[in-house]
Short mmCIF file of C-alpha atoms and ligand atoms in Angstrom, two decimals:
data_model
loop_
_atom_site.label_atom_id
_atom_site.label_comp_id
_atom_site.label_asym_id
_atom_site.label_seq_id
_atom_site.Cartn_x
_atom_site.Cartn_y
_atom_site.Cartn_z
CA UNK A 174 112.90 6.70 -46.70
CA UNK A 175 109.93 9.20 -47.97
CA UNK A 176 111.25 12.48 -49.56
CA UNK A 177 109.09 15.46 -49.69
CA UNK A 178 108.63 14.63 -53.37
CA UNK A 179 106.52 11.55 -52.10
CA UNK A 180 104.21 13.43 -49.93
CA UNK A 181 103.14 16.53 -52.13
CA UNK A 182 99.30 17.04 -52.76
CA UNK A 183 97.91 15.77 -56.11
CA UNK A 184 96.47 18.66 -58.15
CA UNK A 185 92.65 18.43 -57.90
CA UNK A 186 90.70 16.74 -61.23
CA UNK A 187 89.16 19.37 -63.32
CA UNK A 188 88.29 19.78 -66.39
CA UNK A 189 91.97 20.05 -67.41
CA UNK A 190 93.07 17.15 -66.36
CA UNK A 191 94.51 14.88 -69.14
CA UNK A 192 93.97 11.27 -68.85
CA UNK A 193 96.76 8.67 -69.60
CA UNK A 194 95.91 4.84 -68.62
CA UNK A 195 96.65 1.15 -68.83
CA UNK A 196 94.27 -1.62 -70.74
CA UNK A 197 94.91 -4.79 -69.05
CA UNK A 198 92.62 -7.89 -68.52
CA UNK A 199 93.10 -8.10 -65.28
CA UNK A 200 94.34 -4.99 -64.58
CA UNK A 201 93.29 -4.53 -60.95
CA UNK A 202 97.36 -5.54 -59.68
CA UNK A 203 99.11 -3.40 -62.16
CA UNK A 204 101.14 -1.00 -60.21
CA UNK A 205 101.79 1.39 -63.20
CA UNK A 206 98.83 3.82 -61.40
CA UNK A 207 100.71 4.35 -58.37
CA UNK A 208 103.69 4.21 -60.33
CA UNK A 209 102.86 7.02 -62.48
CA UNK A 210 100.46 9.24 -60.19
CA UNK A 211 103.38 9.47 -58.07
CA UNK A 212 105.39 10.84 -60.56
CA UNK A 213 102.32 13.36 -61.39
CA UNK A 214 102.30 14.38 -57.80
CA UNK A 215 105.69 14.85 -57.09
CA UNK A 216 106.02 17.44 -60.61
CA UNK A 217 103.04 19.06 -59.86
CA UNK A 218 101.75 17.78 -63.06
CA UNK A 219 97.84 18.13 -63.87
CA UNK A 220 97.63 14.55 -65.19
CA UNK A 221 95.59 11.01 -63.62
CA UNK A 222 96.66 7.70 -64.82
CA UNK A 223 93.94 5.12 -64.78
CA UNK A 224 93.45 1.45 -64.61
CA UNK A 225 91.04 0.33 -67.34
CA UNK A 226 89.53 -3.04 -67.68
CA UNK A 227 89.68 -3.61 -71.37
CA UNK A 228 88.54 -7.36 -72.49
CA UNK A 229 90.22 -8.87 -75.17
CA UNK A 230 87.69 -9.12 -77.68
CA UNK A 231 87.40 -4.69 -76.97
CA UNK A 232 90.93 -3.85 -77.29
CA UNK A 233 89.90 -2.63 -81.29
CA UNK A 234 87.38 0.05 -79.95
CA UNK A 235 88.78 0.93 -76.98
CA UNK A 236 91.91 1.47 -79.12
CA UNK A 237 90.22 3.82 -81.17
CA UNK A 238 88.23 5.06 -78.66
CA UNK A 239 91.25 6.82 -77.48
CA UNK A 240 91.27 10.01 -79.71
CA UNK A 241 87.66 10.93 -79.22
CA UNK A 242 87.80 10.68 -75.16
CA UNK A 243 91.13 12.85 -75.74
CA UNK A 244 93.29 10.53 -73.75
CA UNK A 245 96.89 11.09 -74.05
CA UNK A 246 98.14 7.65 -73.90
CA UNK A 247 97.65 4.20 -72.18
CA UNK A 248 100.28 1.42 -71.66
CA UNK A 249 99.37 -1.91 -72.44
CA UNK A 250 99.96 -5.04 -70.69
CA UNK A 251 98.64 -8.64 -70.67
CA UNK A 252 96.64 -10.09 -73.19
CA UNK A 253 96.88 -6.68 -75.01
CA UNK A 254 100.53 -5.96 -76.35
CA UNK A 255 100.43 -8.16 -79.37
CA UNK A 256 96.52 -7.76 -79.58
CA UNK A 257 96.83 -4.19 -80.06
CA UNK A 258 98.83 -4.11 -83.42
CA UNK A 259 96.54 -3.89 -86.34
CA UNK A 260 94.69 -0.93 -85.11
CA UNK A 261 97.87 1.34 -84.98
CA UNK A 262 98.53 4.07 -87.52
CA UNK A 263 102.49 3.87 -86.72
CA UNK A 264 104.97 1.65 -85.01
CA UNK A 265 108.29 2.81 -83.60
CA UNK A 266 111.33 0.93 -84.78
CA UNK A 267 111.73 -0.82 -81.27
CA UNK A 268 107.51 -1.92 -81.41
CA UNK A 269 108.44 -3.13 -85.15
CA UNK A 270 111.41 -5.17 -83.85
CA UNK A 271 109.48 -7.06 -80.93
CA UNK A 272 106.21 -7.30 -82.40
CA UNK A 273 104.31 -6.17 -79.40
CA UNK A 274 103.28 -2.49 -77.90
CA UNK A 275 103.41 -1.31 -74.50
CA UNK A 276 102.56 2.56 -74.93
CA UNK A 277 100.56 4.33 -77.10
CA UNK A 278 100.77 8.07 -77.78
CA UNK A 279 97.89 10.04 -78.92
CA UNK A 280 99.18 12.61 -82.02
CA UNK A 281 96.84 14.57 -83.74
CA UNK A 282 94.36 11.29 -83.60
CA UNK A 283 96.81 9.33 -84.61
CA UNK A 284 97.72 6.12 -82.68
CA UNK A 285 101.63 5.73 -82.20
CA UNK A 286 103.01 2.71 -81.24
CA UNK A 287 105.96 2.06 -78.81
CA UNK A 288 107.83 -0.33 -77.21
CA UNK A 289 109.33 1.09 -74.02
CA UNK A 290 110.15 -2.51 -72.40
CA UNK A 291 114.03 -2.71 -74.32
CA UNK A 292 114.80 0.95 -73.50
CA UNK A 293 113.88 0.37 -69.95
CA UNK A 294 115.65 -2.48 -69.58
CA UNK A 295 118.84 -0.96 -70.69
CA UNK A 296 118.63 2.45 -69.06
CA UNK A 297 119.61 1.34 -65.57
CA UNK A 298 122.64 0.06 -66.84
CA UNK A 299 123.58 2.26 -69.20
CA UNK A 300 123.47 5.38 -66.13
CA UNK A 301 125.94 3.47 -64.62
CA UNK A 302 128.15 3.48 -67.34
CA UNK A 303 128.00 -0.01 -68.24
CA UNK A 304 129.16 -0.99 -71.40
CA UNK A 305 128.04 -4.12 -73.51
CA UNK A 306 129.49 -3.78 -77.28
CA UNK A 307 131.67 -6.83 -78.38
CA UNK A 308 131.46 -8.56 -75.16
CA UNK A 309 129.14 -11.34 -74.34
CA UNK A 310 125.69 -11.24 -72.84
CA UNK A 311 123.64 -14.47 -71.88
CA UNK A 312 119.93 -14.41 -71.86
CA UNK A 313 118.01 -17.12 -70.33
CA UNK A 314 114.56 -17.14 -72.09
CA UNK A 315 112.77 -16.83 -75.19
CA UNK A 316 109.33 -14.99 -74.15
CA UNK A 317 108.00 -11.32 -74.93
CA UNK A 318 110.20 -10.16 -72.31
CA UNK A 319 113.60 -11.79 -74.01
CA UNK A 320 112.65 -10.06 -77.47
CA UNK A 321 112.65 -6.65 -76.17
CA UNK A 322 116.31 -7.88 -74.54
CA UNK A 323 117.72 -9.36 -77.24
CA UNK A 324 116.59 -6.75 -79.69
CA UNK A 325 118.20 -4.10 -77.17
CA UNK A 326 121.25 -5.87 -76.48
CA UNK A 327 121.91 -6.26 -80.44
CA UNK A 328 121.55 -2.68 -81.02
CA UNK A 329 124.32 -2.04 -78.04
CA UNK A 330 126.55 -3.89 -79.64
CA UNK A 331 126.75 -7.27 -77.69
CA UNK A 332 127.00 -10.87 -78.57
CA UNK A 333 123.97 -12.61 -77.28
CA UNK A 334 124.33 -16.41 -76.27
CA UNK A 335 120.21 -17.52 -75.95
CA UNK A 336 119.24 -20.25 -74.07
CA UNK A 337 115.21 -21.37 -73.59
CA UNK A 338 113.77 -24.33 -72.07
CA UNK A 339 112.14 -24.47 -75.18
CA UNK A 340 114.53 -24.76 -78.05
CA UNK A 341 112.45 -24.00 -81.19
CA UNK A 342 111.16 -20.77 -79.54
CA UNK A 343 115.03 -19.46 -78.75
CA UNK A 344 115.31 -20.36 -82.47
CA UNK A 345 112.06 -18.26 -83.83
CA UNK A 346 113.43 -15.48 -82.04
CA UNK A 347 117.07 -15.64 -83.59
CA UNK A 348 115.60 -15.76 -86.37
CA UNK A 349 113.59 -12.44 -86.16
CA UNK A 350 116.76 -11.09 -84.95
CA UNK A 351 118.31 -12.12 -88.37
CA UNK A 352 115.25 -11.23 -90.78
CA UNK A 353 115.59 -7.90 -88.53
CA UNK A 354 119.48 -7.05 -90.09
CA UNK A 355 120.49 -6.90 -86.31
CA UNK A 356 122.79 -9.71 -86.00
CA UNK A 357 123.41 -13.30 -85.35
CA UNK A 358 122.77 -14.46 -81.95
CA UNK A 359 123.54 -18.36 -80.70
CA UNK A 360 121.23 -20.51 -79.94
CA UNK A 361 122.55 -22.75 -77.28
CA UNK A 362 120.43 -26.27 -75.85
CA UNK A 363 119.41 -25.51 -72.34
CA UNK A 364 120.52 -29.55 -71.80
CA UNK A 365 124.22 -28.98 -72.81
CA UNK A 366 125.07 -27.89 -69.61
CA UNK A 367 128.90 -27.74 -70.32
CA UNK A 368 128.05 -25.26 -73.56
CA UNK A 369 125.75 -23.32 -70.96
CA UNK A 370 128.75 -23.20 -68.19
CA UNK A 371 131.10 -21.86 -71.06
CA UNK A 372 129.11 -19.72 -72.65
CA UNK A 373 127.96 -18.06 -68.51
CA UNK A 374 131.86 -17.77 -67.57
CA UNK A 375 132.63 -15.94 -71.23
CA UNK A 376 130.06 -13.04 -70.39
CA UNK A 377 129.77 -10.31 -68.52
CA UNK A 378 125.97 -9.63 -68.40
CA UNK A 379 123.54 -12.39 -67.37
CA UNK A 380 119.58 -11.50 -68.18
CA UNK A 381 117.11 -13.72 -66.32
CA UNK A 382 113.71 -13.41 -68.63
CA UNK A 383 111.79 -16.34 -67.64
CA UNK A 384 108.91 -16.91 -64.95
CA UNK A 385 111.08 -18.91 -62.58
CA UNK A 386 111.80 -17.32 -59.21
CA UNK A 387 108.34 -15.36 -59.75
CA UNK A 388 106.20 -15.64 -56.32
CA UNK A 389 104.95 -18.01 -54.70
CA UNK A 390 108.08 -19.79 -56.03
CA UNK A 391 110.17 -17.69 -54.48
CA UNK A 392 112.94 -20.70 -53.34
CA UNK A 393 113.01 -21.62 -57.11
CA UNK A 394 116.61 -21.23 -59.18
CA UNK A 395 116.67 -21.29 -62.94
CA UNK A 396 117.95 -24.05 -64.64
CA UNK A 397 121.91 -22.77 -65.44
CA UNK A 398 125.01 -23.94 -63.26
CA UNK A 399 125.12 -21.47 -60.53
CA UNK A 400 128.92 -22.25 -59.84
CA UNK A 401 129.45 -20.26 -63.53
CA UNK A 402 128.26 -17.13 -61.90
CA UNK A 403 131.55 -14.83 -61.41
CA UNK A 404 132.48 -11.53 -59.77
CA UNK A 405 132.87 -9.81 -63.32
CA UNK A 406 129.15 -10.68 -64.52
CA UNK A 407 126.63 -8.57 -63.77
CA UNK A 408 122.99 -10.54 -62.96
CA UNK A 409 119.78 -9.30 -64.04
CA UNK A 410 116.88 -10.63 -63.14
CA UNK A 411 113.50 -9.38 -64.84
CA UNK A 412 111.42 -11.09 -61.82
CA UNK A 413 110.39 -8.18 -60.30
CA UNK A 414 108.07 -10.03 -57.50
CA UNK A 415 109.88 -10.71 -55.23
CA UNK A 416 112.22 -7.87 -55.63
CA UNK A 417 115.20 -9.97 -54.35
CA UNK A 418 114.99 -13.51 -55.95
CA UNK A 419 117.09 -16.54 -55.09
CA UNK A 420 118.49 -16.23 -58.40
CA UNK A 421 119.98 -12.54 -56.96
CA UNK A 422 120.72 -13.85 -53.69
CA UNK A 423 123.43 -16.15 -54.95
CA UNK A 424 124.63 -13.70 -57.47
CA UNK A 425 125.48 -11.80 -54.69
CA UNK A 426 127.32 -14.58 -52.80
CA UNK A 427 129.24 -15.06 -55.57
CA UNK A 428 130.50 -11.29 -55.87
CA UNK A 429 128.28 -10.39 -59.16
CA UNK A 430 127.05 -6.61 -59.64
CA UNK A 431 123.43 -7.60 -59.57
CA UNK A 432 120.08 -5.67 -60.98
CA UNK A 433 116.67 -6.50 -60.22
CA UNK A 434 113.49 -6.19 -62.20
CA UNK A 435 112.14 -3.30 -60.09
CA UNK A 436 114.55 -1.04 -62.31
CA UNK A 437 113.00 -2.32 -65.34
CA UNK A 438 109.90 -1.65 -64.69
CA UNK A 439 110.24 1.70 -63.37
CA UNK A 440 112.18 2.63 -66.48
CA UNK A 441 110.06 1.18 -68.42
CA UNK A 442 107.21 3.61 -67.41
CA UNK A 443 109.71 6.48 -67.30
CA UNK A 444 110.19 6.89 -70.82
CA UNK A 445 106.44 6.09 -71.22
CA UNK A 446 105.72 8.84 -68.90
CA UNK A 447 108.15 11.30 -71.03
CA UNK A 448 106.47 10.33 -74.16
CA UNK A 449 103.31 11.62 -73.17
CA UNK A 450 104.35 14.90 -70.78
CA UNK A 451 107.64 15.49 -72.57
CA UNK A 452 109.33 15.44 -68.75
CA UNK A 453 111.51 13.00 -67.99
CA UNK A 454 110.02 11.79 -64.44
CA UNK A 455 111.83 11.15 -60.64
CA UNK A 456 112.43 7.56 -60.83
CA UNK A 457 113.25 7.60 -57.31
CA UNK A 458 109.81 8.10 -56.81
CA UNK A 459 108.31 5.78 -59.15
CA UNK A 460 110.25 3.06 -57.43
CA UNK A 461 109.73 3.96 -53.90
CA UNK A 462 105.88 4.10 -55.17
CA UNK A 463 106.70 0.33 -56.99
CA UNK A 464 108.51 -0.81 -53.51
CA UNK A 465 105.53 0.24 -51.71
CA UNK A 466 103.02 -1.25 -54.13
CA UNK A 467 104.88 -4.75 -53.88
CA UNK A 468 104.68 -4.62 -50.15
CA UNK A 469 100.97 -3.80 -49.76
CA UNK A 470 98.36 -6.65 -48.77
CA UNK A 471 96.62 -7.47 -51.99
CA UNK A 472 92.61 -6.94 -52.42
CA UNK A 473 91.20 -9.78 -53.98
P1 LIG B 717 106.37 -15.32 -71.53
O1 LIG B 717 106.32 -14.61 -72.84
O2 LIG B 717 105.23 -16.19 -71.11
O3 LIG B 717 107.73 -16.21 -71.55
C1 LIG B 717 108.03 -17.04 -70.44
C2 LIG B 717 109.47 -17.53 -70.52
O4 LIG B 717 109.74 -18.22 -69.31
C3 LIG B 717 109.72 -18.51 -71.65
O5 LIG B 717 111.06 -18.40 -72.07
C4 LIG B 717 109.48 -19.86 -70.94
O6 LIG B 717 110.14 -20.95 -71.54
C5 LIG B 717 110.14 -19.57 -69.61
N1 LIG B 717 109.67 -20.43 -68.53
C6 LIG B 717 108.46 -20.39 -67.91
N2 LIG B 717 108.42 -21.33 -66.94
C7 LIG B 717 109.63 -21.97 -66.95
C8 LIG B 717 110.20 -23.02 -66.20
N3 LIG B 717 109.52 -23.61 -65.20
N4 LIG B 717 111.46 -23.41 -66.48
C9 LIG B 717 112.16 -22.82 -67.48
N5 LIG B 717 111.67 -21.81 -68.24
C10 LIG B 717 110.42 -21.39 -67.97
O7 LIG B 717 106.60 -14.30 -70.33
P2 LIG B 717 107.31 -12.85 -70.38
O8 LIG B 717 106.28 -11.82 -70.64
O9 LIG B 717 108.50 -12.94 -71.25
O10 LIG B 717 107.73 -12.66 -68.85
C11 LIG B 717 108.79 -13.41 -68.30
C12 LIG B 717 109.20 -12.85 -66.95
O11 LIG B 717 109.70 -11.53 -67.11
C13 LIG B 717 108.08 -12.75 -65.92
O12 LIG B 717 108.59 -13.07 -64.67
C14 LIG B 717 107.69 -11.27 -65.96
O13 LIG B 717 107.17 -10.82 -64.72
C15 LIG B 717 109.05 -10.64 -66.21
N6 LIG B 717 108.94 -9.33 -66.84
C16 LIG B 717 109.43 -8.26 -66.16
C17 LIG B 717 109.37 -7.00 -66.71
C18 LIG B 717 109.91 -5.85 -65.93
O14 LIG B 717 109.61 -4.70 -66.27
N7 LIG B 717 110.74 -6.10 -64.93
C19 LIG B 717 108.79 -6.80 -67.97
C20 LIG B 717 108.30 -7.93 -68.65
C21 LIG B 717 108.38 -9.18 -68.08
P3 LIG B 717 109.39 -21.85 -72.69
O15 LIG B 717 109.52 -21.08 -73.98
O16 LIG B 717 110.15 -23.12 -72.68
O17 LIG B 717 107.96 -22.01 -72.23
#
């Protein structure tokens, strides 16, 4: 349902306007602009977010280019986040940990580094109370997405069971998780199914982080034995397109508390947002803007 926060008037550009962004190659289907100008709109705030372009071998001077154009901040997304690293003056701890940046704050010309994707991953759960430390959480997945997991998930306290397709790749990141001081996590082989079943029915958060279930396979199911799936785990899925994935579906049948991607990614670009304006934004909106965005026919 629309609230009147959704259909205030943007503040006309003028020469006040400050500029925040996103450098993406492609960019043109990120739906952090409607995202974020929602949020603008709704606060009244004299702000535009734009989508920019940036190729690969231009992410250094664009990068710097940010401080004379007196943008705020841009997010980053793909090829960019790892790209981006030797041209910042600082890194947050959480950008240090994953080895990747999503947002970048303009300070008195200097380029700060975050890494917003851990933070908004956890948020959602943590405002509704839920509590991780000492018990057991399983992540499926060993991309950028599972670092910024893991690396959360350590800091709250849990014991992380990872499982990749790929073993070597779950290993390189236990590893950083070690060389980090965070913790030990286990490794587990995706093909020892009855280790996998064990280690599922010992936890009480499950976090989906690989591509599978991602449209057009929307019928697909990750590789874990669904029967594990109990009515005190909670399932989170990263997938964010579709918003409901199969992988959900049958969480649900199964009586799991479930959270989808959506949440994620709106929180995501919440604390980004509160970086740069010092507000924390209406994620309500942001998601309703996300939702919408999802839905829409897609230009080519
Ligand atoms: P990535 O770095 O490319 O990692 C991909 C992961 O998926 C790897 O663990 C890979 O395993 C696994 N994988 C891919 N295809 C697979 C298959 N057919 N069977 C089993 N495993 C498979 O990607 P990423 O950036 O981490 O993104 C992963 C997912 O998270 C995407 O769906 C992305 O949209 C989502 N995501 C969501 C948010 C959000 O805000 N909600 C943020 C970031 C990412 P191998 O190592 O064996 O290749």
């Amino acid at each position: 349902m629309q609230s009147n926060k959704d259909t205030q008037i943007a503040p006309p550009l003028s020469g006040s306007t400050k500029v925040v962004g996103v450098f993406g190659y492609p960019v043109a289907h990120s739906l952090s602009p409607a995202m974020h100008n929602a949020a603008f709109t709704a606060l009244g705030l004299n702000y535009i977010y734009v989508p920019f372009p940036v190729p690969p071998e231009r992410i250094g001077v664009a990068i710097q280019s940010l401080a004379s154009l007196g943008v705020v901040g841009v997010n980053l997304t793909i090829p960019h986040k790892e790209l981006v690293l030797p041209y910042i003056d600082e890194l947050t701890q959480e950008a240090k940990d994953i080895q990747a940046v999503n947002t970048v704050h303009v300070v008195d010309g200097r380029l700060i580094g975050d890494n917003t994707d851990g933070r908004g991953f956890w948020e959602p759960l943590r405002e509704q109370g839920f509590s991780i430390a000492g018990e057991t959480a399983f992540v499926l997945g060993a991309g950028g997405a599972a670092r910024s997991v893991v690396f959360r998930l350590m800091r709250e306290g849990a014991k992380v069971v990872l499982v990749n397709r790929t073993r070597e790749r779950a290993e390189r990141l236990a590893q950083d998780v070690a060389n980090a001081g965070v913790g030990e996590i286990a490794v587990i082989s995706a093909d020892d199914a009855e280790a996998v079943e064990r280690a599922l029915r010992r936890s009480k958060l499950f976090v989906q982080t690989t591509k599978v279930g991602m449209r057009p396979d929307i019928g697909a199911l990750p590789e874990i034995p669904i029967s594990a799936l109990h009515s005190d785990l909670t399932v989170y899925d990263l997938v964010y397109n579709p918003v409901k994935t199969r992988l959900l579906e049958e969480a649900e049948a199964r009586g799991c508390d479930t959270m989808t991607g959506v949440k994620m990614l709106v929180y995501q670009g919440a604390i980004a947002f509160q970086r740069w304006t010092g507000v924390f934004p209406p994620t309500d909106v942001m998601e309703r803007a996300v939702l919408k965005g999802l839905n829409a026919p897609k230009e080519e």
